[in-house]
């Protein structure tokens, strides 16, 4: 169980997030939808540790993951909307920056089914600045998965991916959940809503639960 509590965030005197609190059980997929600019990416960046938020907490196994960066990095994999890669490094060296192990260990980790499905092996030595948008997204997923996290935080995970890769990742995420691991995602894709065991709309800085009978086609278009 992960318990998120008391997330407030303001920018230039505008309140973006207001006392956002929720919990995530093992094996759950929490989906967050909302209009562009409502604060979804801000919320995920706080939970991933890439943006600071005072007085908030994210408790797992009696540890506040927002304060314990080592524990957080061992448990959480994060796929942001924006490209997180170091432009002048090649793909392998970008992975090595985030990998919890040696170069040899990384070479073995790249053989994992969850990584090999991404099809990045053919451009491991290519500088990140030379990658297409779809290639960069594949590597972003590899960065998130390479340390075998318990929680995946995904911000618009299907963006820039081709249909075969979308299908492979969707199937993998289903397996990820069946293994008792956890997903938190934002999406504008109706298909990704099928993964979600719990769905929220983020509006006016607050999370509002979406009843199951309102999750049909057209929910995203109404936002």
PDB file of N, CA, C and O in Angstrom, residues 80-121:
ATOM      1  N   UNK A  80       8.307  10.323 -17.971  1.00  0.00           N
ATOM      2  CA  UNK A  80       7.719  11.664 -18.096  1.00  0.00           C
ATOM      3  C   UNK A  80       7.258  11.929 -19.524  1.00  0.00           C
ATOM      4  O   UNK A  80       7.607  11.197 -20.463  1.00  0.00           O
ATOM      5  N   UNK A  81       6.487  12.999 -19.703  1.00  0.00           N
ATOM      6  CA  UNK A  81       6.107  13.402 -21.056  1.00  0.00           C
ATOM      7  C   UNK A  81       7.322  13.871 -21.844  1.00  0.00           C
ATOM      8  O   UNK A  81       7.507  13.525 -23.004  1.00  0.00           O
ATOM      9  N   UNK A  82       8.149  14.674 -21.184  1.00  0.00           N
ATOM     10  CA  UNK A  82       9.297  15.243 -21.862  1.00  0.00           C
ATOM     11  C   UNK A  82      10.441  14.229 -21.915  1.00  0.00           C
ATOM     12  O   UNK A  82      10.575  13.367 -21.062  1.00  0.00           O
ATOM     13  N   UNK A  83      11.297  14.370 -22.917  1.00  0.00           N
ATOM     14  CA  UNK A  83      12.446  13.502 -23.084  1.00  0.00           C
ATOM     15  C   UNK A  83      13.437  13.702 -21.934  1.00  0.00           C
ATOM     16  O   UNK A  83      13.948  14.803 -21.745  1.00  0.00           O
ATOM     17  N   UNK A  84      13.758  12.647 -21.150  1.00  0.00           N
ATOM     18  CA  UNK A  84      14.661  12.788 -20.008  1.00  0.00           C
ATOM     19  C   UNK A  84      16.122  12.479 -20.331  1.00  0.00           C
ATOM     20  O   UNK A  84      16.961  12.468 -19.435  1.00  0.00           O
ATOM     21  N   UNK A  85      16.450  12.234 -21.602  1.00  0.00           N
ATOM     22  CA  UNK A  85      17.769  11.732 -21.966  1.00  0.00           C
ATOM     23  C   UNK A  85      18.808  12.845 -22.051  1.00  0.00           C
ATOM     24  O   UNK A  85      18.498  13.996 -22.391  1.00  0.00           O
ATOM     25  N   UNK A  86      20.061  12.495 -21.753  1.00  0.00           N
ATOM     26  CA  UNK A  86      21.197  13.391 -21.949  1.00  0.00           C
ATOM     27  C   UNK A  86      21.559  13.339 -23.428  1.00  0.00           C
ATOM     28  O   UNK A  86      21.967  12.295 -23.956  1.00  0.00           O
ATOM     29  N   UNK A  87      21.413  14.476 -24.101  1.00  0.00           N
ATOM     30  CA  UNK A  87      21.471  14.501 -25.566  1.00  0.00           C
ATOM     31  C   UNK A  87      22.786  14.001 -26.134  1.00  0.00           C
ATOM     32  O   UNK A  87      22.813  13.331 -27.178  1.00  0.00           O
ATOM     33  N   UNK A  88      23.904  14.303 -25.490  1.00  0.00           N
ATOM     34  CA  UNK A  88      25.217  13.963 -26.049  1.00  0.00           C
ATOM     35  C   UNK A  88      25.684  12.560 -25.694  1.00  0.00           C
ATOM     36  O   UNK A  88      26.711  12.101 -26.220  1.00  0.00           O
ATOM     37  N   UNK A  89      24.968  11.882 -24.808  1.00  0.00           N
ATOM     38  CA  UNK A  89      25.319  10.501 -24.461  1.00  0.00           C
ATOM     39  C   UNK A  89      24.569   9.535 -25.371  1.00  0.00           C
ATOM     40  O   UNK A  89      23.441   9.816 -25.817  1.00  0.00           O
ATOM     41  N   UNK A  90      25.171   8.383 -25.628  1.00  0.00           N
ATOM     42  CA  UNK A  90      24.440   7.383 -26.392  1.00  0.00           C
ATOM     43  C   UNK A  90      23.417   6.687 -25.495  1.00  0.00           C
ATOM     44  O   UNK A  90      23.362   6.922 -24.279  1.00  0.00           O
ATOM     45  N   UNK A  91      22.590   5.855 -26.099  1.00  0.00           N
ATOM     46  CA  UNK A  91      21.489   5.224 -25.366  1.00  0.00           C
ATOM     47  C   UNK A  91      22.006   4.362 -24.220  1.00  0.00           C
ATOM     48  O   UNK A  91      21.496   4.423 -23.094  1.00  0.00           O
ATOM     49  N   UNK A  92      23.045   3.551 -24.484  1.00  0.00           N
ATOM     50  CA  UNK A  92      23.576   2.675 -23.438  1.00  0.00           C
ATOM     51  C   UNK A  92      24.063   3.485 -22.242  1.00  0.00           C
ATOM     52  O   UNK A  92      23.787   3.131 -21.083  1.00  0.00           O
ATOM     53  N   UNK A  93      24.787   4.573 -22.487  1.00  0.00           N
ATOM     54  CA  UNK A  93      25.321   5.373 -21.385  1.00  0.00           C
ATOM     55  C   UNK A  93      24.211   6.110 -20.637  1.00  0.00           C
ATOM     56  O   UNK A  93      24.318   6.336 -19.426  1.00  0.00           O
ATOM     57  N   UNK A  94      23.136   6.489 -21.329  1.00  0.00           N
ATOM     58  CA  UNK A  94      21.977   7.056 -20.637  1.00  0.00           C
ATOM     59  C   UNK A  94      21.379   6.039 -19.677  1.00  0.00           C
ATOM     60  O   UNK A  94      21.044   6.365 -18.534  1.00  0.00           O
ATOM     61  N   UNK A  95      21.262   4.799 -20.130  1.00  0.00           N
ATOM     62  CA  UNK A  95      20.735   3.745 -19.264  1.00  0.00           C
ATOM     63  C   UNK A  95      21.660   3.497 -18.080  1.00  0.00           C
ATOM     64  O   UNK A  95      21.206   3.304 -16.944  1.00  0.00           O
ATOM     65  N   UNK A  96      22.963   3.519 -18.342  1.00  0.00           N
ATOM     66  CA  UNK A  96      23.936   3.250 -17.284  1.00  0.00           C
ATOM     67  C   UNK A  96      23.885   4.316 -16.192  1.00  0.00           C
ATOM     68  O   UNK A  96      24.142   4.021 -15.015  1.00  0.00           O
ATOM     69  N   UNK A  97      23.540   5.556 -16.562  1.00  0.00           N
ATOM     70  CA  UNK A  97      23.424   6.629 -15.572  1.00  0.00           C
ATOM     71  C   UNK A  97      22.408   6.292 -14.485  1.00  0.00           C
ATOM     72  O   UNK A  97      22.579   6.670 -13.325  1.00  0.00           O
ATOM     73  N   UNK A  98      21.326   5.611 -14.863  1.00  0.00           N
ATOM     74  CA  UNK A  98      20.215   5.352 -13.949  1.00  0.00           C
ATOM     75  C   UNK A  98      20.192   3.939 -13.413  1.00  0.00           C
ATOM     76  O   UNK A  98      19.447   3.646 -12.483  1.00  0.00           O
ATOM     77  N   UNK A  99      21.010   3.059 -14.000  1.00  0.00           N
ATOM     78  CA  UNK A  99      20.961   1.654 -13.621  1.00  0.00           C
ATOM     79  C   UNK A  99      21.665   1.410 -12.292  1.00  0.00           C
ATOM     80  O   UNK A  99      22.738   1.956 -12.022  1.00  0.00           O
ATOM     81  N   UNK A 100      21.068   0.559 -11.454  1.00  0.00           N
ATOM     82  CA  UNK A 100      21.635   0.224 -10.152  1.00  0.00           C
ATOM     83  C   UNK A 100      22.520  -1.014 -10.280  1.00  0.00           C
ATOM     84  O   UNK A 100      22.148  -2.111  -9.840  1.00  0.00           O
ATOM     85  N   UNK A 101      23.659  -0.861 -10.918  1.00  0.00           N
ATOM     86  CA  UNK A 101      24.557  -1.991 -11.098  1.00  0.00           C
ATOM     87  C   UNK A 101      25.698  -1.632 -12.033  1.00  0.00           C
ATOM     88  O   UNK A 101      25.850  -0.474 -12.448  1.00  0.00           O
ATOM     89  N   UNK A 102      26.484  -2.618 -12.386  1.00  0.00           N
ATOM     90  CA  UNK A 102      27.654  -2.410 -13.222  1.00  0.00           C
ATOM     91  C   UNK A 102      27.286  -2.425 -14.703  1.00  0.00           C
ATOM     92  O   UNK A 102      26.152  -2.771 -15.084  1.00  0.00           O
ATOM     93  N   UNK A 103      28.275  -2.113 -15.537  1.00  0.00           N
ATOM     94  CA  UNK A 103      28.086  -2.157 -16.987  1.00  0.00           C
ATOM     95  C   UNK A 103      27.706  -3.565 -17.433  1.00  0.00           C
ATOM     96  O   UNK A 103      26.811  -3.751 -18.265  1.00  0.00           O
ATOM     97  N   UNK A 104      28.396  -4.560 -16.876  1.00  0.00           N
ATOM     98  CA  UNK A 104      28.079  -5.944 -17.211  1.00  0.00           C
ATOM     99  C   UNK A 104      26.681  -6.344 -16.784  1.00  0.00           C
ATOM    100  O   UNK A 104      25.976  -7.062 -17.510  1.00  0.00           O
ATOM    101  N   UNK A 105      26.265  -5.868 -15.613  1.00  0.00           N
ATOM    102  CA  UNK A 105      24.910  -6.157 -15.127  1.00  0.00           C
ATOM    103  C   UNK A 105      23.870  -5.535 -16.062  1.00  0.00           C
ATOM    104  O   UNK A 105      22.817  -6.129 -16.311  1.00  0.00           O
ATOM    105  N   UNK A 106      24.164  -4.324 -16.551  1.00  0.00           N
ATOM    106  CA  UNK A 106      23.233  -3.663 -17.466  1.00  0.00           C
ATOM    107  C   UNK A 106      23.101  -4.452 -18.764  1.00  0.00           C
ATOM    108  O   UNK A 106      21.994  -4.602 -19.296  1.00  0.00           O
ATOM    109  N   UNK A 107      24.205  -4.952 -19.270  1.00  0.00           N
ATOM    110  CA  UNK A 107      24.151  -5.749 -20.500  1.00  0.00           C
ATOM    111  C   UNK A 107      23.237  -6.953 -20.326  1.00  0.00           C
ATOM    112  O   UNK A 107      22.491  -7.320 -21.248  1.00  0.00           O
ATOM    113  N   UNK A 108      23.259  -7.564 -19.140  1.00  0.00           N
ATOM    114  CA  UNK A 108      22.364  -8.686 -18.852  1.00  0.00           C
ATOM    115  C   UNK A 108      20.917  -8.213 -18.692  1.00  0.00           C
ATOM    116  O   UNK A 108      19.981  -8.871 -19.169  1.00  0.00           O
ATOM    117  N   UNK A 109      20.734  -7.069 -18.043  1.00  0.00           N
ATOM    118  CA  UNK A 109      19.386  -6.539 -17.820  1.00  0.00           C
ATOM    119  C   UNK A 109      18.694  -6.205 -19.131  1.00  0.00           C
ATOM    120  O   UNK A 109      17.460  -6.300 -19.238  1.00  0.00           O
ATOM    121  N   UNK A 110      19.466  -5.819 -20.129  1.00  0.00           N
ATOM    122  CA  UNK A 110      18.887  -5.470 -21.434  1.00  0.00           C
ATOM    123  C   UNK A 110      18.276  -6.683 -22.134  1.00  0.00           C
ATOM    124  O   UNK A 110      17.521  -6.527 -23.101  1.00  0.00           O
ATOM    125  N   UNK A 111      18.588  -7.886 -21.631  1.00  0.00           N
ATOM    126  CA  UNK A 111      18.031  -9.105 -22.207  1.00  0.00           C
ATOM    127  C   UNK A 111      16.682  -9.459 -21.590  1.00  0.00           C
ATOM    128  O   UNK A 111      16.021 -10.385 -22.064  1.00  0.00           O
ATOM    129  N   UNK A 112      16.267  -8.740 -20.541  1.00  0.00           N
ATOM    130  CA  UNK A 112      14.973  -8.994 -19.924  1.00  0.00           C
ATOM    131  C   UNK A 112      13.859  -8.812 -20.964  1.00  0.00           C
ATOM    132  O   UNK A 112      13.921  -7.896 -21.799  1.00  0.00           O
ATOM    133  N   UNK A 113      12.811  -9.650 -20.935  1.00  0.00           N
ATOM    134  CA  UNK A 113      11.709  -9.482 -21.895  1.00  0.00           C
ATOM    135  C   UNK A 113      11.092  -8.087 -21.869  1.00  0.00           C
ATOM    136  O   UNK A 113      10.704  -7.559 -22.914  1.00  0.00           O
ATOM    137  N   UNK A 114      10.999  -7.495 -20.681  1.00  0.00           N
ATOM    138  CA  UNK A 114      10.383  -6.166 -20.565  1.00  0.00           C
ATOM    139  C   UNK A 114      11.189  -5.098 -21.287  1.00  0.00           C
ATOM    140  O   UNK A 114      10.636  -4.080 -21.710  1.00  0.00           O
ATOM    141  N   UNK A 115      12.502  -5.315 -21.440  1.00  0.00           N
ATOM    142  CA  UNK A 115      13.350  -4.353 -22.149  1.00  0.00           C
ATOM    143  C   UNK A 115      13.486  -4.727 -23.618  1.00  0.00           C
ATOM    144  O   UNK A 115      13.392  -3.867 -24.504  1.00  0.00           O
ATOM    145  N   UNK A 116      13.671  -6.000 -23.893  1.00  0.00           N
ATOM    146  CA  UNK A 116      13.874  -6.414 -25.282  1.00  0.00           C
ATOM    147  C   UNK A 116      12.658  -6.121 -26.151  1.00  0.00           C
ATOM    148  O   UNK A 116      12.791  -5.872 -27.353  1.00  0.00           O
ATOM    149  N   UNK A 117      11.441  -6.118 -25.544  1.00  0.00           N
ATOM    150  CA  UNK A 117      10.239  -5.824 -26.332  1.00  0.00           C
ATOM    151  C   UNK A 117      10.255  -4.398 -26.879  1.00  0.00           C
ATOM    152  O   UNK A 117       9.552  -4.077 -27.835  1.00  0.00           O
ATOM    153  N   UNK A 118      11.066  -3.528 -26.274  1.00  0.00           N
ATOM    154  CA  UNK A 118      11.109  -2.129 -26.694  1.00  0.00           C
ATOM    155  C   UNK A 118      11.917  -1.925 -27.969  1.00  0.00           C
ATOM    156  O   UNK A 118      11.843  -0.865 -28.587  1.00  0.00           O
ATOM    157  N   UNK A 119      12.709  -2.914 -28.340  1.00  0.00           N
ATOM    158  CA  UNK A 119      13.445  -2.834 -29.589  1.00  0.00           C
ATOM    159  C   UNK A 119      14.522  -1.778 -29.630  1.00  0.00           C
ATOM    160  O   UNK A 119      14.780  -1.185 -30.681  1.00  0.00           O
ATOM    161  N   UNK A 120      15.195  -1.536 -28.500  1.00  0.00           N
ATOM    162  CA  UNK A 120      16.216  -0.487 -28.467  1.00  0.00           C
ATOM    163  C   UNK A 120      17.619  -1.034 -28.727  1.00  0.00           C
ATOM    164  O   UNK A 120      18.564  -0.243 -28.862  1.00  0.00           O
ATOM    165  N   UNK A 121      17.765  -2.358 -28.811  1.00  0.00           N
ATOM    166  CA  UNK A 121      19.100  -2.941 -28.935  1.00  0.00           C
ATOM    167  C   UNK A 121      19.831  -2.473 -30.189  1.00  0.00           C
ATOM    168  O   UNK A 121      21.061  -2.343 -30.180  1.00  0.00           O
TER     169      UNK A 121
END
